[in-house]
Amino acid sequence: MSKLVITEVHGKVGLIRISRPEALNALNNEVVDGIGAAIDGFEADENIGCIVLTGNEKAFAAGADIGFMKDFDYMHAYKTDFITRNWERIKTTRKPVIAAVAGFALGGGCEMAMMCDMIFAADTAKFGQPEIRLGTMPGAGGTQRLPRAVGKAKAMDLCLTARMMDAAEAEKAGLVARIIPAEQLLDETLKAAATIAGFSLPVVMMIKESVNRAFESSLNEGLLFERRVFHSAFALEDQKEGMAAFVEKRKPAFRNC
Ligand code: HXC
């Protein structure tokens, strides 16, 4: 396991911390591979029901590592499948991932946060896609996920002017699920993650998959997908338990089956 990525288990929540403070958590291969390995571990661990990805108080991540990629040529980027090769592990996780963002989430850092299922932002968070300043463009989903989150106007504004957006603007625009005072960011995010991890894991995964489907399909196709998955939820023992517990006025004991 990389020293640049620290993992901790908090009850049923897997925490991944990017720890490269001297470079504002800039994302090089070691960091991204470390995050992928941590996700592999938590995905395989039946005890884990939710994952939190965070940085430190100054930066979630200030982007892809500029020094690392500055001399890439086209063939290197193409042959090594830069970004696709390792960054998208977050996207394929079936367990929910919450990004807890304090400080900078810029360029690839903002894109990595947007790969997560939701973003909780400290009041210190700053989001941006400043690649244009470096003579390049977002390449890990920024031009696609940002407009879906905040609309075309603001996405164009951020990608074309390189300006940063603070937490309040990001929440108002729909990029961020919650704003939390910086000193409480991790505790509050872990609390929300624990709530999620306390539910039936197969149901959590069904909901995540269905919400994500909304971004991949027409409304009717999405509704059909949801209906089929909803019907399949009646096959779960946890559905019997959850509804019986409600009727019997007691707490449900979910068994993830
Ligand atoms: C490598 C980085 C870095 C990055 C910061 N650092 N961002 N190193 N890649 N993306 C390093 C700095 O070089 C410096 O190292 C240390 O972190 C502290 O940064 P400072 O600039 O001294 O801090 P500050 O003055 O507070 O400014 C913070 C900042 C600035 C505004 C965030 O660092 C900045 O503009 N960083 C670049 C942001 C960016 O352009 N991100 C997009 C990258 S391109 P030393 O050794 O000098 O102390 C990208 C491509 C995406 O992400 C496409 C595919 C993923």
Short mmCIF file of C-alpha atoms and ligand atoms in Angstrom, two decimals:
data_model
loop_
_atom_site.label_atom_id
_atom_site.label_comp_id
_atom_site.label_asym_id
_atom_site.label_seq_id
_atom_site.Cartn_x
_atom_site.Cartn_y
_atom_site.Cartn_z
CA MET A 1 0.00 0.00 0.00
CA SER A 2 1.29 3.46 -0.94
CA LYS A 3 2.34 5.86 1.80
CA LEU A 4 0.50 8.54 -0.13
CA VAL A 5 -2.85 6.90 0.47
CA ILE A 6 -3.95 6.02 4.00
CA THR A 7 -6.87 3.77 4.76
CA GLU A 8 -8.82 3.46 7.99
CA VAL A 9 -11.87 1.48 8.97
CA HIS A 10 -14.50 3.29 11.06
CA GLY A 11 -17.13 0.71 11.94
CA LYS A 12 -18.68 -0.22 8.60
CA VAL A 13 -17.15 2.73 6.75
CA GLY A 14 -13.91 2.58 4.79
CA LEU A 15 -11.98 5.86 4.82
CA ILE A 16 -9.39 6.70 2.16
CA ARG A 17 -7.17 9.71 2.75
CA ILE A 18 -4.96 11.17 0.04
CA SER A 19 -1.80 12.16 1.85
CA ARG A 20 0.64 14.11 -0.25
CA PRO A 21 0.41 17.45 1.55
CA GLU A 22 3.65 18.93 0.18
CA ALA A 23 2.12 18.89 -3.32
CA LEU A 24 -1.46 19.76 -2.29
CA ASN A 25 -2.35 16.12 -2.93
CA ALA A 26 -1.53 16.35 -6.64
CA LEU A 27 -2.55 13.08 -8.24
CA ASN A 28 0.26 11.01 -9.72
CA ASN A 29 0.12 7.31 -10.59
CA GLU A 30 1.18 6.25 -7.11
CA VAL A 31 -1.70 8.16 -5.53
CA VAL A 32 -4.29 7.04 -8.07
CA ASP A 33 -3.13 3.40 -7.96
CA GLY A 34 -3.23 3.62 -4.15
CA ILE A 35 -6.80 4.86 -4.22
CA GLY A 36 -7.70 2.01 -6.60
CA ALA A 37 -6.09 -0.57 -4.32
CA ALA A 38 -7.91 0.87 -1.31
CA ILE A 39 -11.22 0.67 -3.16
CA ASP A 40 -10.45 -2.94 -4.19
CA GLY A 41 -9.88 -3.75 -0.52
CA PHE A 42 -13.06 -2.09 0.72
CA GLU A 43 -15.13 -3.53 -2.12
CA ALA A 44 -14.00 -7.04 -1.18
CA ASP A 45 -14.61 -6.49 2.56
CA GLU A 46 -18.12 -7.62 3.45
CA ASN A 47 -18.04 -5.53 6.61
CA ILE A 48 -17.78 -2.27 4.63
CA GLY A 49 -20.99 -0.60 3.48
CA CYS A 50 -19.79 2.84 2.39
CA ILE A 51 -16.52 4.51 1.41
CA VAL A 52 -15.31 8.06 2.13
CA LEU A 53 -12.56 9.64 0.04
CA THR A 54 -10.88 12.72 1.50
CA GLY A 55 -7.72 14.81 1.48
CA ASN A 56 -6.52 17.22 4.13
CA GLU A 57 -7.65 20.66 5.30
CA LYS A 58 -5.77 22.45 2.50
CA ALA A 59 -6.59 20.25 -0.44
CA PHE A 60 -8.72 17.37 -1.55
CA ALA A 61 -6.43 17.39 -4.58
CA ALA A 62 -5.06 20.35 -6.58
CA GLY A 63 -5.20 18.37 -9.80
CA ALA A 64 -3.34 15.78 -11.75
CA ASP A 65 0.39 16.07 -11.01
CA ILE A 66 1.61 18.64 -13.50
CA GLY A 67 5.29 17.66 -13.15
CA PHE A 68 4.41 14.03 -13.77
CA MET A 69 2.59 14.67 -17.04
CA LYS A 70 4.30 17.74 -18.44
CA ASP A 71 6.57 15.79 -20.81
CA PHE A 72 4.01 13.22 -21.96
CA ASP A 73 3.62 12.97 -25.71
CA TYR A 74 0.52 11.79 -27.50
CA MET A 75 1.73 8.20 -27.95
CA HIS A 76 2.63 7.87 -24.28
CA ALA A 77 -0.78 9.15 -23.17
CA TYR A 78 -2.52 6.89 -25.68
CA LYS A 79 -0.50 3.73 -25.10
CA THR A 80 -0.60 3.96 -21.31
CA ASP A 81 -4.32 4.82 -21.50
CA PHE A 82 -3.72 7.81 -19.24
CA ILE A 83 -6.68 8.38 -16.88
CA THR A 84 -8.76 5.43 -18.14
CA ARG A 85 -6.15 2.93 -16.92
CA ASN A 86 -6.47 3.67 -13.23
CA TRP A 87 -8.56 6.78 -12.43
CA GLU A 88 -11.90 5.20 -13.22
CA ARG A 89 -11.80 2.57 -10.48
CA ILE A 90 -13.92 4.96 -8.42
CA LYS A 91 -16.59 4.89 -11.10
CA THR A 92 -16.87 1.10 -11.07
CA THR A 93 -17.27 0.68 -7.32
CA ARG A 94 -20.67 -0.70 -6.43
CA LYS A 95 -20.53 0.60 -2.87
CA PRO A 96 -21.25 4.32 -2.48
CA VAL A 97 -18.32 6.69 -2.29
CA ILE A 98 -18.63 10.11 -0.63
CA ALA A 99 -15.98 12.73 -1.40
CA ALA A 100 -15.27 14.88 1.66
CA VAL A 101 -13.67 18.00 0.19
CA ALA A 102 -11.84 20.71 2.12
CA GLY A 103 -9.66 23.28 0.38
CA PHE A 104 -8.73 22.85 -3.26
CA ALA A 105 -10.47 20.41 -5.60
CA LEU A 106 -9.03 21.56 -8.89
CA GLY A 107 -8.64 20.00 -12.32
CA GLY A 108 -8.29 16.26 -11.86
CA GLY A 109 -9.06 16.77 -8.16
CA CYS A 110 -12.47 18.24 -8.98
CA GLU A 111 -12.97 15.51 -11.56
CA MET A 112 -12.10 12.80 -9.05
CA ALA A 113 -14.55 14.29 -6.54
CA MET A 114 -17.22 14.27 -9.25
CA MET A 115 -16.55 10.57 -9.95
CA CYS A 116 -17.74 9.91 -6.40
CA ASP A 117 -21.45 9.48 -5.69
CA MET A 118 -21.75 12.73 -3.79
CA ILE A 119 -19.61 15.55 -2.49
CA PHE A 120 -19.73 16.92 1.04
CA ALA A 121 -17.84 20.21 1.10
CA ALA A 122 -16.17 22.03 3.95
CA ASP A 123 -16.92 25.75 3.95
CA THR A 124 -13.29 26.16 2.82
CA ALA A 125 -13.72 24.10 -0.35
CA LYS A 126 -12.81 25.55 -3.74
CA PHE A 127 -13.70 23.82 -6.98
CA GLY A 128 -12.36 24.57 -10.43
CA GLN A 129 -11.24 23.27 -13.80
CA PRO A 130 -8.18 25.46 -14.44
CA GLU A 131 -6.54 23.22 -17.07
CA ILE A 132 -6.98 25.89 -19.75
CA ARG A 133 -4.34 27.94 -17.96
CA LEU A 134 -1.87 25.10 -18.56
CA GLY A 135 -2.63 24.91 -22.26
CA THR A 136 -4.76 21.82 -21.90
CA MET A 137 -8.29 20.79 -21.01
CA PRO A 138 -10.12 18.64 -18.46
CA GLY A 139 -9.54 14.98 -19.27
CA ALA A 140 -11.05 12.99 -16.41
CA GLY A 141 -14.68 13.88 -16.97
CA GLY A 142 -14.75 17.61 -16.20
CA THR A 143 -16.42 18.67 -19.43
CA GLN A 144 -19.05 15.94 -18.99
CA ARG A 145 -19.83 15.61 -15.29
CA LEU A 146 -19.61 19.31 -14.45
CA PRO A 147 -22.36 20.41 -16.90
CA ARG A 148 -24.53 17.53 -15.71
CA ALA A 149 -24.07 18.76 -12.13
CA VAL A 150 -24.18 22.53 -12.51
CA GLY A 151 -25.60 23.15 -15.99
CA LYS A 152 -23.95 24.33 -19.17
CA ALA A 153 -23.55 28.01 -18.29
CA LYS A 154 -21.57 27.52 -15.10
CA ALA A 155 -19.58 24.61 -16.53
CA MET A 156 -18.53 26.74 -19.50
CA ASP A 157 -17.68 29.60 -17.15
CA LEU A 158 -15.48 27.43 -14.93
CA CYS A 159 -13.74 25.49 -17.72
CA LEU A 160 -13.17 28.50 -19.97
CA THR A 161 -12.14 31.13 -17.41
CA ALA A 162 -10.33 28.83 -14.94
CA ARG A 163 -11.97 30.62 -12.02
CA MET A 164 -12.64 28.82 -8.75
CA MET A 165 -16.08 28.32 -7.24
CA ASP A 166 -16.48 28.37 -3.45
CA ALA A 167 -18.54 25.91 -1.42
CA ALA A 168 -21.64 28.13 -1.25
CA GLU A 169 -21.72 28.60 -5.02
CA ALA A 170 -21.06 24.89 -5.56
CA GLU A 171 -23.93 23.90 -3.31
CA LYS A 172 -26.30 26.39 -4.89
CA ALA A 173 -25.33 25.08 -8.32
CA GLY A 174 -25.92 21.44 -7.36
CA LEU A 175 -22.36 20.15 -7.33
CA VAL A 176 -22.30 19.62 -3.59
CA ALA A 177 -24.74 17.71 -1.39
CA ARG A 178 -23.92 19.47 1.89
CA ILE A 179 -21.69 22.23 3.24
CA ILE A 180 -20.16 21.48 6.63
CA PRO A 181 -17.92 23.66 8.84
CA ALA A 182 -14.36 22.57 8.03
CA GLU A 183 -13.56 21.27 11.51
CA GLN A 184 -16.59 18.96 11.42
CA LEU A 185 -16.25 17.80 7.81
CA LEU A 186 -14.81 14.36 8.47
CA ASP A 187 -16.99 13.56 11.49
CA GLU A 188 -20.18 14.58 9.72
CA THR A 189 -19.23 12.73 6.55
CA LEU A 190 -18.37 9.58 8.51
CA LYS A 191 -21.71 9.90 10.30
CA ALA A 192 -23.62 10.07 7.00
CA ALA A 193 -21.55 7.18 5.63
CA ALA A 194 -22.35 5.14 8.77
CA THR A 195 -26.05 5.81 8.24
CA ILE A 196 -25.76 4.47 4.68
CA ALA A 197 -23.67 1.50 5.82
CA GLY A 198 -26.37 0.66 8.39
CA PHE A 199 -28.91 -0.05 5.66
CA SER A 200 -29.12 -3.21 3.57
CA LEU A 201 -26.07 -3.24 1.29
CA PRO A 202 -27.85 -4.79 -1.70
CA VAL A 203 -30.52 -2.08 -1.47
CA VAL A 204 -27.84 0.62 -1.20
CA MET A 205 -26.20 -0.79 -4.33
CA MET A 206 -29.53 -0.97 -6.19
CA ILE A 207 -30.26 2.68 -5.38
CA LYS A 208 -26.78 3.82 -6.41
CA GLU A 209 -27.05 1.92 -9.68
CA SER A 210 -30.52 3.29 -10.38
CA VAL A 211 -29.64 6.93 -9.67
CA ASN A 212 -26.57 6.61 -11.89
CA ARG A 213 -28.81 5.18 -14.60
CA ALA A 214 -30.58 8.53 -14.74
CA PHE A 215 -27.44 9.96 -16.32
CA GLU A 216 -27.05 7.18 -18.88
CA SER A 217 -30.55 6.81 -20.29
CA SER A 218 -33.79 8.47 -21.39
CA LEU A 219 -36.44 9.00 -18.69
CA ASN A 220 -38.51 6.03 -19.89
CA GLU A 221 -35.51 3.68 -20.04
CA GLY A 222 -34.43 4.88 -16.60
CA LEU A 223 -37.91 4.35 -15.18
CA LEU A 224 -38.04 0.86 -16.66
CA PHE A 225 -34.65 0.05 -15.13
CA GLU A 226 -35.79 1.39 -11.76
CA ARG A 227 -39.04 -0.60 -11.88
CA ARG A 228 -37.25 -3.87 -12.65
CA VAL A 229 -34.71 -3.32 -9.88
CA PHE A 230 -37.51 -2.30 -7.49
CA HIS A 231 -39.39 -5.51 -8.30
CA SER A 232 -36.23 -7.51 -7.63
CA ALA A 233 -35.94 -5.91 -4.18
CA PHE A 234 -38.95 -8.05 -3.17
CA ALA A 235 -36.59 -11.03 -3.41
CA LEU A 236 -34.56 -9.71 -0.47
CA GLU A 237 -34.84 -11.01 3.06
CA ASP A 238 -33.91 -7.48 4.10
CA GLN A 239 -37.11 -6.19 2.46
CA LYS A 240 -39.16 -8.68 4.53
CA GLU A 241 -37.23 -7.68 7.63
CA GLY A 242 -37.47 -3.91 6.98
CA MET A 243 -41.22 -3.92 6.42
CA ALA A 244 -41.91 -6.39 9.24
CA ALA A 245 -39.86 -4.22 11.61
CA PHE A 246 -41.91 -1.16 10.64
CA VAL A 247 -45.19 -2.97 11.24
CA GLU A 248 -43.93 -4.43 14.54
CA LYS A 249 -42.56 -1.00 15.61
CA ARG A 250 -39.00 -2.20 16.13
CA LYS A 251 -35.61 -1.53 14.55
CA PRO A 252 -34.79 -3.69 11.53
CA ALA A 253 -31.79 -6.01 11.62
CA PHE A 254 -30.51 -6.11 8.06
CA ARG A 255 -28.36 -9.06 6.98
CA ASN A 256 -27.37 -7.90 3.49
CA CYS A 257 -29.30 -10.64 1.77
C1 HXC B 1 1.88 19.25 -9.08
C2 HXC B 1 1.30 20.81 -7.55
C3 HXC B 1 -0.01 20.90 -8.11
C4 HXC B 1 -0.30 20.07 -9.22
C5 HXC B 1 0.11 22.27 -6.46
N1 HXC B 1 1.31 21.69 -6.53
N2 HXC B 1 -0.70 21.81 -7.41
N3 HXC B 1 2.22 20.00 -8.04
N4 HXC B 1 0.69 19.27 -9.67
N5 HXC B 1 -1.51 20.05 -9.81
C6 HXC B 1 2.49 21.91 -5.67
C7 HXC B 1 3.18 23.22 -5.99
O1 HXC B 1 4.03 23.08 -7.09
C8 HXC B 1 3.94 23.47 -4.71
O2 HXC B 1 5.09 22.66 -4.67
C9 HXC B 1 2.98 22.94 -3.64
O3 HXC B 1 2.09 22.07 -4.33
C10 HXC B 1 2.15 24.05 -3.01
O4 HXC B 1 1.54 24.78 -4.04
P1 HXC B 1 1.62 26.38 -4.15
O5 HXC B 1 1.33 26.72 -5.56
O6 HXC B 1 2.89 26.89 -3.56
O7 HXC B 1 0.41 26.79 -3.20
P2 HXC B 1 -0.52 28.08 -3.29
O8 HXC B 1 0.30 29.31 -3.59
O9 HXC B 1 -1.33 28.05 -2.04
O10 HXC B 1 -1.45 27.86 -4.54
C11 HXC B 1 -2.40 26.80 -4.53
C12 HXC B 1 -2.93 26.56 -5.95
C13 HXC B 1 -1.74 26.33 -6.92
C14 HXC B 1 -3.75 27.76 -6.41
C15 HXC B 1 -3.85 25.33 -5.87
O11 HXC B 1 -0.88 25.34 -6.35
C16 HXC B 1 -2.14 25.86 -8.27
O12 HXC B 1 -2.61 26.65 -9.10
N6 HXC B 1 -1.94 24.58 -8.54
C17 HXC B 1 -2.24 23.98 -9.85
C18 HXC B 1 -3.72 23.78 -10.00
C19 HXC B 1 -4.03 23.21 -11.36
O13 HXC B 1 -3.71 23.80 -12.41
N7 HXC B 1 -4.64 22.01 -11.38
C20 HXC B 1 -4.96 21.32 -12.62
C21 HXC B 1 -3.84 20.42 -13.02
S1 HXC B 1 -4.06 19.76 -14.59
P3 HXC B 1 6.54 23.26 -4.30
O14 HXC B 1 7.45 22.10 -4.47
O15 HXC B 1 6.75 24.39 -5.25
O16 HXC B 1 6.38 23.72 -2.89
C22 HXC B 1 -5.12 18.52 -14.36
C23 HXC B 1 -5.38 17.75 -15.60
C24 HXC B 1 -6.66 17.02 -15.50
O17 HXC B 1 -5.58 18.22 -13.31
C25 HXC B 1 -6.85 16.15 -16.67
C26 HXC B 1 -6.79 14.72 -16.36
C27 HXC B 1 -6.81 14.34 -14.94
#
